[in-house]
CSV table of C-alpha atoms in Angstrom, one decimal:
chain,number,residue,atom,x,y,z
A,1,ARG,CA,-43.9,45.9,-5.0
A,2,GLY,CA,-40.9,46.8,-3.0
A,3,PHE,CA,-38.5,44.6,-5.0
A,4,ALA,CA,-35.7,46.4,-6.9
A,5,GLU,CA,-33.9,44.6,-9.7
A,6,SER,CA,-30.3,45.2,-10.5
A,7,LYS,CA,-29.5,44.0,-14.0
A,8,VAL,CA,-25.9,43.0,-14.6
A,9,PRO,CA,-25.7,41.2,-18.0
A,10,ASP,CA,-26.1,42.9,-21.3
A,11,GLY,CA,-28.4,41.4,-24.0
A,12,ARG,CA,-28.4,37.6,-23.9
A,13,ARG,CA,-25.0,37.3,-22.4
A,14,HIS,CA,-25.0,35.2,-19.2
A,15,ALA,CA,-23.3,37.1,-16.4
A,16,GLY,CA,-20.5,35.3,-14.5
A,17,ALA,CA,-21.1,34.4,-10.9
A,18,THR,CA,-18.6,37.0,-9.6
A,19,GLU,CA,-20.5,39.7,-11.5
A,20,LEU,CA,-23.7,38.8,-9.7
A,21,LEU,CA,-22.4,37.9,-6.3
A,22,ASP,CA,-19.9,40.8,-5.8
A,23,PRO,CA,-22.7,43.4,-5.6
A,24,LEU,CA,-24.8,41.0,-3.5
A,25,ILE,CA,-22.1,40.6,-1.0
A,26,ALA,CA,-21.5,44.4,-1.0
A,27,ARG,CA,-25.2,44.9,-0.2
A,28,LEU,CA,-25.0,42.4,2.7
A,29,ASN,CA,-22.0,44.2,4.1
A,30,ASN,CA,-23.8,47.5,4.0
A,31,ALA,CA,-27.1,46.2,5.4
A,32,GLY,CA,-28.5,47.3,8.7
A,33,PRO,CA,-31.0,45.8,11.1
A,34,GLU,CA,-34.0,46.2,8.7
A,35,PRO,CA,-35.5,43.1,7.0
A,36,LEU,CA,-33.7,42.3,3.7
A,37,PHE,CA,-34.3,39.8,1.0
A,38,LEU,CA,-31.7,39.3,-1.8
A,39,TYR,CA,-31.9,36.9,-4.8
A,40,ALA,CA,-29.3,36.0,-7.4
A,41,HIS,CA,-29.4,33.4,-10.2
A,42,ILE,CA,-25.9,32.3,-11.3
A,43,MET,CA,-25.4,30.5,-14.5
A,44,GLU,CA,-22.6,28.1,-13.5
A,45,PRO,CA,-23.2,25.2,-14.2
A,46,HIS,CA,-24.9,25.4,-17.6
A,47,SER,CA,-24.3,24.4,-21.1
A,48,PRO,CA,-22.0,24.9,-23.0
A,49,TYR,CA,-20.0,23.9,-19.9
A,50,ASP,CA,-17.1,26.3,-20.6
A,51,ARG,CA,-16.9,28.3,-17.3
A,52,GLY,CA,-15.1,25.8,-15.1
A,53,LYS,CA,-11.3,25.2,-14.8
A,54,LEU,CA,-11.6,22.1,-17.0
A,55,LYS,CA,-11.7,23.2,-20.6
A,56,LYS,CA,-11.4,19.8,-22.2
A,57,GLY,CA,-13.1,16.4,-21.5
A,58,THR,CA,-16.6,15.1,-21.5
A,59,ASP,CA,-19.6,17.4,-21.1
A,60,PHE,CA,-20.2,15.8,-17.7
A,61,ASP,CA,-16.7,16.4,-16.5
A,62,ARG,CA,-16.8,20.0,-17.6
A,63,TYR,CA,-20.2,20.4,-16.0
A,64,VAL,CA,-18.8,19.1,-12.7
A,65,SER,CA,-16.0,21.6,-13.0
A,66,GLU,CA,-18.6,24.3,-13.2
A,67,VAL,CA,-20.3,23.0,-10.1
A,68,ALA,CA,-17.0,23.6,-8.3
A,69,VAL,CA,-17.0,27.2,-9.5
A,70,ALA,CA,-20.6,27.6,-8.2
A,71,ASP,CA,-19.7,26.0,-4.9
A,72,ALA,CA,-16.8,28.4,-4.3
A,73,GLN,CA,-18.9,31.4,-5.2
A,74,VAL,CA,-21.8,30.4,-3.0
A,75,ALA,CA,-19.3,29.8,-0.1
A,76,ARG,CA,-18.4,33.5,-0.3
A,77,VAL,CA,-22.0,34.4,0.3
A,78,ALA,CA,-22.3,31.9,3.2
A,79,ARG,CA,-19.2,33.3,4.9
A,80,THR,CA,-20.5,36.9,4.6
A,81,LEU,CA,-23.9,36.0,5.9
A,82,ALA,CA,-22.5,34.2,8.9
A,83,GLN,CA,-20.2,37.0,9.7
A,84,ARG,CA,-22.7,39.9,9.3
A,85,PHE,CA,-25.9,38.2,10.5
A,86,PRO,CA,-24.9,35.2,12.7
A,87,THR,CA,-28.3,35.1,14.5
A,88,ARG,CA,-30.8,35.8,11.8
A,89,GLY,CA,-29.3,35.2,8.4
A,90,VAL,CA,-30.7,32.4,6.2
A,91,LEU,CA,-29.2,31.1,3.0
A,92,ILE,CA,-31.4,29.1,0.5
A,93,ILE,CA,-29.7,27.4,-2.4
A,94,SER,CA,-31.5,25.5,-5.2
A,95,ALA,CA,-31.6,25.2,-9.0
A,96,ASP,CA,-34.2,25.7,-11.7
A,97,HIS,CA,-33.5,22.4,-13.4
A,98,GLY,CA,-31.2,19.4,-13.5
A,99,GLU,CA,-29.2,18.2,-16.5
A,100,ALA,CA,-29.3,15.1,-18.7
A,101,PHE,CA,-26.2,13.4,-20.0
A,102,GLY,CA,-27.6,10.6,-22.0
A,103,GLU,CA,-30.3,9.3,-19.6
A,104,HIS,CA,-33.4,8.4,-21.5
A,105,GLY,CA,-31.7,9.2,-24.7
A,106,THR,CA,-31.6,13.0,-24.0
A,107,ARG,CA,-29.0,15.7,-23.2
A,108,GLN,CA,-29.1,19.1,-21.5
A,109,HIS,CA,-32.6,20.0,-20.2
A,110,THR,CA,-36.2,21.1,-20.9
A,111,LYS,CA,-37.0,18.0,-23.0
A,112,THR,CA,-38.4,15.6,-20.4
A,113,LEU,CA,-39.9,15.3,-16.9
A,114,TYR,CA,-37.6,12.5,-15.7
A,115,ASP,CA,-35.9,13.0,-12.4
A,116,GLU,CA,-32.5,13.8,-13.9
A,117,LEU,CA,-34.1,17.1,-14.7
A,118,LEU,CA,-36.6,17.5,-11.9
A,119,ARG,CA,-34.6,16.4,-8.8
A,120,VAL,CA,-32.6,19.4,-7.9
A,121,PRO,CA,-30.7,20.3,-4.7
A,122,LEU,CA,-32.3,22.4,-2.0
A,123,PHE,CA,-30.1,23.5,0.9
A,124,ILE,CA,-31.2,25.8,3.6
A,125,ARG,CA,-28.7,27.1,6.1
A,126,GLY,CA,-29.1,29.5,9.0
A,127,ALA,CA,-28.6,30.0,12.7
A,128,THR,CA,-32.0,28.6,13.6
A,129,VAL,CA,-31.9,25.7,11.1
A,130,LYS,CA,-31.5,22.3,12.6
A,131,ALA,CA,-28.6,20.5,10.8
A,132,ARG,CA,-30.0,17.3,9.2
A,133,ARG,CA,-30.8,15.7,5.9
A,134,ILE,CA,-34.6,15.6,5.1
A,135,ASP,CA,-35.9,12.8,2.9
A,136,THR,CA,-39.4,14.2,2.7
A,137,ARG,CA,-40.1,15.1,-1.0
A,138,VAL,CA,-40.5,18.8,-1.3
A,139,SER,CA,-40.9,21.1,-4.3
A,140,LEU,CA,-39.6,24.5,-5.6
A,141,ILE,CA,-43.2,25.7,-5.1
A,142,ASP,CA,-42.5,25.4,-1.4
A,143,VAL,CA,-39.6,27.9,-1.5
A,144,GLY,CA,-41.9,31.0,-1.8
A,145,PRO,CA,-44.1,30.2,1.2
A,146,THR,CA,-40.9,29.3,3.2
A,147,ILE,CA,-39.4,32.7,2.6
A,148,LEU,CA,-42.6,34.5,3.4
A,149,ASP,CA,-42.9,32.4,6.7
A,150,LEU,CA,-39.3,33.3,7.6
A,151,PHE,CA,-40.3,37.0,7.3
A,152,GLY,CA,-43.5,36.4,9.3
A,153,ILE,CA,-45.7,37.1,6.3
A,154,ALA,CA,-48.8,34.9,5.5
A,155,THR,CA,-48.7,33.0,2.2
A,156,PRO,CA,-51.4,34.2,-0.2
A,157,ALA,CA,-54.2,31.7,-0.8
A,158,GLY,CA,-53.3,31.3,-4.5
A,159,PHE,CA,-49.9,29.8,-3.8
A,160,GLY,CA,-49.6,26.1,-4.4
A,161,GLY,CA,-46.7,25.3,-2.0
A,162,GLN,CA,-46.3,25.0,1.8
A,163,SER,CA,-43.8,26.5,4.2
A,164,LEU,CA,-40.9,24.3,5.1
A,165,VAL,CA,-40.1,26.3,8.2
A,166,PRO,CA,-41.4,23.6,10.6
A,167,LEU,CA,-39.0,21.1,8.9
A,168,LEU,CA,-36.1,23.6,9.4
A,169,GLY,CA,-37.0,23.7,13.1
A,170,GLY,CA,-36.6,19.9,13.5
A,171,ARG,CA,-40.3,19.0,13.3
A,172,ASN,CA,-41.8,16.6,10.8
A,173,PRO,CA,-45.1,18.0,9.6
A,174,SER,CA,-47.4,16.4,7.1
A,175,LEU,CA,-47.2,18.2,3.8
A,176,THR,CA,-50.5,17.9,2.0
A,177,ARG,CA,-50.0,19.7,-1.3
A,178,PRO,CA,-49.2,17.6,-4.4
A,179,VAL,CA,-45.7,17.6,-5.9
A,180,ILE,CA,-46.2,18.2,-9.6
A,181,ALA,CA,-44.3,19.2,-12.8
A,182,GLU,CA,-45.4,20.4,-16.2
A,183,GLY,CA,-43.8,21.4,-19.5
A,184,ARG,CA,-44.0,20.9,-23.3
A,185,LEU,CA,-47.5,19.3,-23.0
A,186,ARG,CA,-46.1,16.8,-20.5
A,187,ARG,CA,-47.2,16.7,-16.9
A,188,ALA,CA,-46.2,14.6,-13.8
A,189,ILE,CA,-47.2,14.0,-10.2
A,190,TYR,CA,-45.7,12.1,-7.3
A,191,VAL,CA,-48.1,9.9,-5.3
A,192,GLY,CA,-46.1,8.2,-2.5
A,193,SER,CA,-43.2,6.5,-4.2
A,194,VAL,CA,-44.9,6.4,-7.6
A,195,LYS,CA,-44.4,9.1,-10.2
A,196,VAL,CA,-46.6,9.1,-13.2
A,197,ILE,CA,-45.8,11.1,-16.4
A,198,GLU,CA,-48.4,11.8,-19.1
A,199,ASP,CA,-47.3,13.1,-22.5
A,200,MET,CA,-50.4,14.7,-23.9
A,201,ARG,CA,-49.0,15.2,-27.3
A,202,ARG,CA,-47.6,11.7,-27.9
A,203,LYS,CA,-50.4,10.1,-25.9
A,204,VAL,CA,-47.9,8.2,-23.8
A,205,ILE,CA,-48.2,7.4,-20.1
A,206,GLU,CA,-45.3,6.2,-17.9
A,207,ALA,CA,-45.2,5.4,-14.2
A,208,TYR,CA,-42.2,4.6,-12.0
A,209,ASP,CA,-41.5,3.6,-8.4
A,210,VAL,CA,-38.8,6.2,-7.9
A,211,ASP,CA,-37.8,4.7,-4.5
A,212,ARG,CA,-37.0,1.3,-6.0
A,213,ASP,CA,-36.3,2.5,-9.5
A,214,PRO,CA,-34.6,5.9,-9.3
A,215,ARG,CA,-33.3,5.7,-12.9
A,216,GLU,CA,-37.0,5.4,-14.1
A,217,GLU,CA,-36.3,2.3,-16.3
A,218,VAL,CA,-39.3,0.0,-15.4
A,219,ASN,CA,-42.6,1.4,-16.5
A,220,LEU,CA,-45.3,0.2,-14.1
A,221,PHE,CA,-48.0,0.5,-16.8
A,222,ASP,CA,-46.3,-2.4,-18.6
A,223,ASP,CA,-47.0,-4.6,-15.6
A,224,ASP,CA,-50.6,-3.3,-15.0
A,225,ASP,CA,-49.5,-2.1,-11.5
A,226,PRO,CA,-52.7,-0.7,-9.8
A,227,ARG,CA,-50.6,2.0,-8.2
A,228,ALA,CA,-50.0,3.5,-11.7
A,229,ASP,CA,-53.7,3.8,-12.4
A,230,ALA,CA,-54.3,5.4,-9.0
A,231,ALA,CA,-51.5,7.9,-9.6
A,232,LEU,CA,-52.8,8.7,-13.1
A,233,GLY,CA,-56.2,9.4,-11.6
A,234,SER,CA,-54.7,11.9,-9.1
A,235,LEU,CA,-52.7,13.6,-11.9
A,236,ARG,CA,-55.7,14.0,-14.1
A,237,ALA,CA,-57.9,15.2,-11.3
A,238,PHE,CA,-55.4,17.8,-10.2
A,239,PHE,CA,-54.7,19.3,-13.7
A,240,ASP,CA,-58.4,19.2,-14.6
A,241,ALA,CA,-59.2,21.2,-11.5
A,242,TYR,CA,-56.5,23.8,-12.1
A,243,ALA,CA,-56.3,24.0,-15.9
A,244,LEU,CA,-56.5,27.4,-17.5
A,245,ARG,CA,-59.7,27.7,-19.5
A,246,ARG,CA,-60.2,30.8,-21.6
A,247,PRO,CA,-62.0,31.2,-25.0
A,248,GLY,CA,-59.5,30.7,-27.8
A,249,TYR,CA,-56.7,29.5,-25.5
A,250,SER,CA,-54.8,26.2,-26.0
A,251,PRO,CA,-51.7,25.2,-24.1
A,252,PRO,CA,-48.5,26.2,-26.1
A,253,TYR,CA,-46.1,23.5,-27.3
A,254,LYS,CA,-42.4,24.1,-27.8
A,255,PRO,CA,-40.5,21.1,-29.3
């Protein structure tokens, strides 16, 4: 309710960043003192990695070239926001997934729950935001409550995330919600520095100390690490509590 959608692309064609951000910037330039929320999803960078200045080379090099395109386009929004709303504008930048370039034997995305796909950037910039890098592990489920908090709106009880506004103000609150991921009958949870992944279709369990082993190469289950069992217990307890149960329903699988 109250959210209007402006559809730019036709069919399955991915719109270019300028097609999406030109009308967004125009809307910012015409905005008044009323509250305003705008959202855009640009498709640079994304396979087949053909929208950057680099047209030849490896997939990774062309991907990085597309990142540069995205950076330049987002900079336009940042400049406009700073000029038009220097005291109240907030810019939030993130991504819906990462990209694999051979890590764990995979490429592109959607196939695994390793950190090359899950760990995405999250930048929040605004006049009231304290400039710093935050090492606290957060989640995309926190973005919704953060936006609501910025507008002074309470987060509905059904939301799983927590507002990051206290962090933006320079404080270091304790975030109590779990950081989880799920897809293709795989599910994962982070418990401290340990991340456990359970593949329910292949009946495979993996656990990694992502602080010491960021490439997720040493499976703690192979060493009978007690932290792995504890994390698996947390994962199963969470998903058991929140699993959808309905007559005739089974979780869908997409290979």
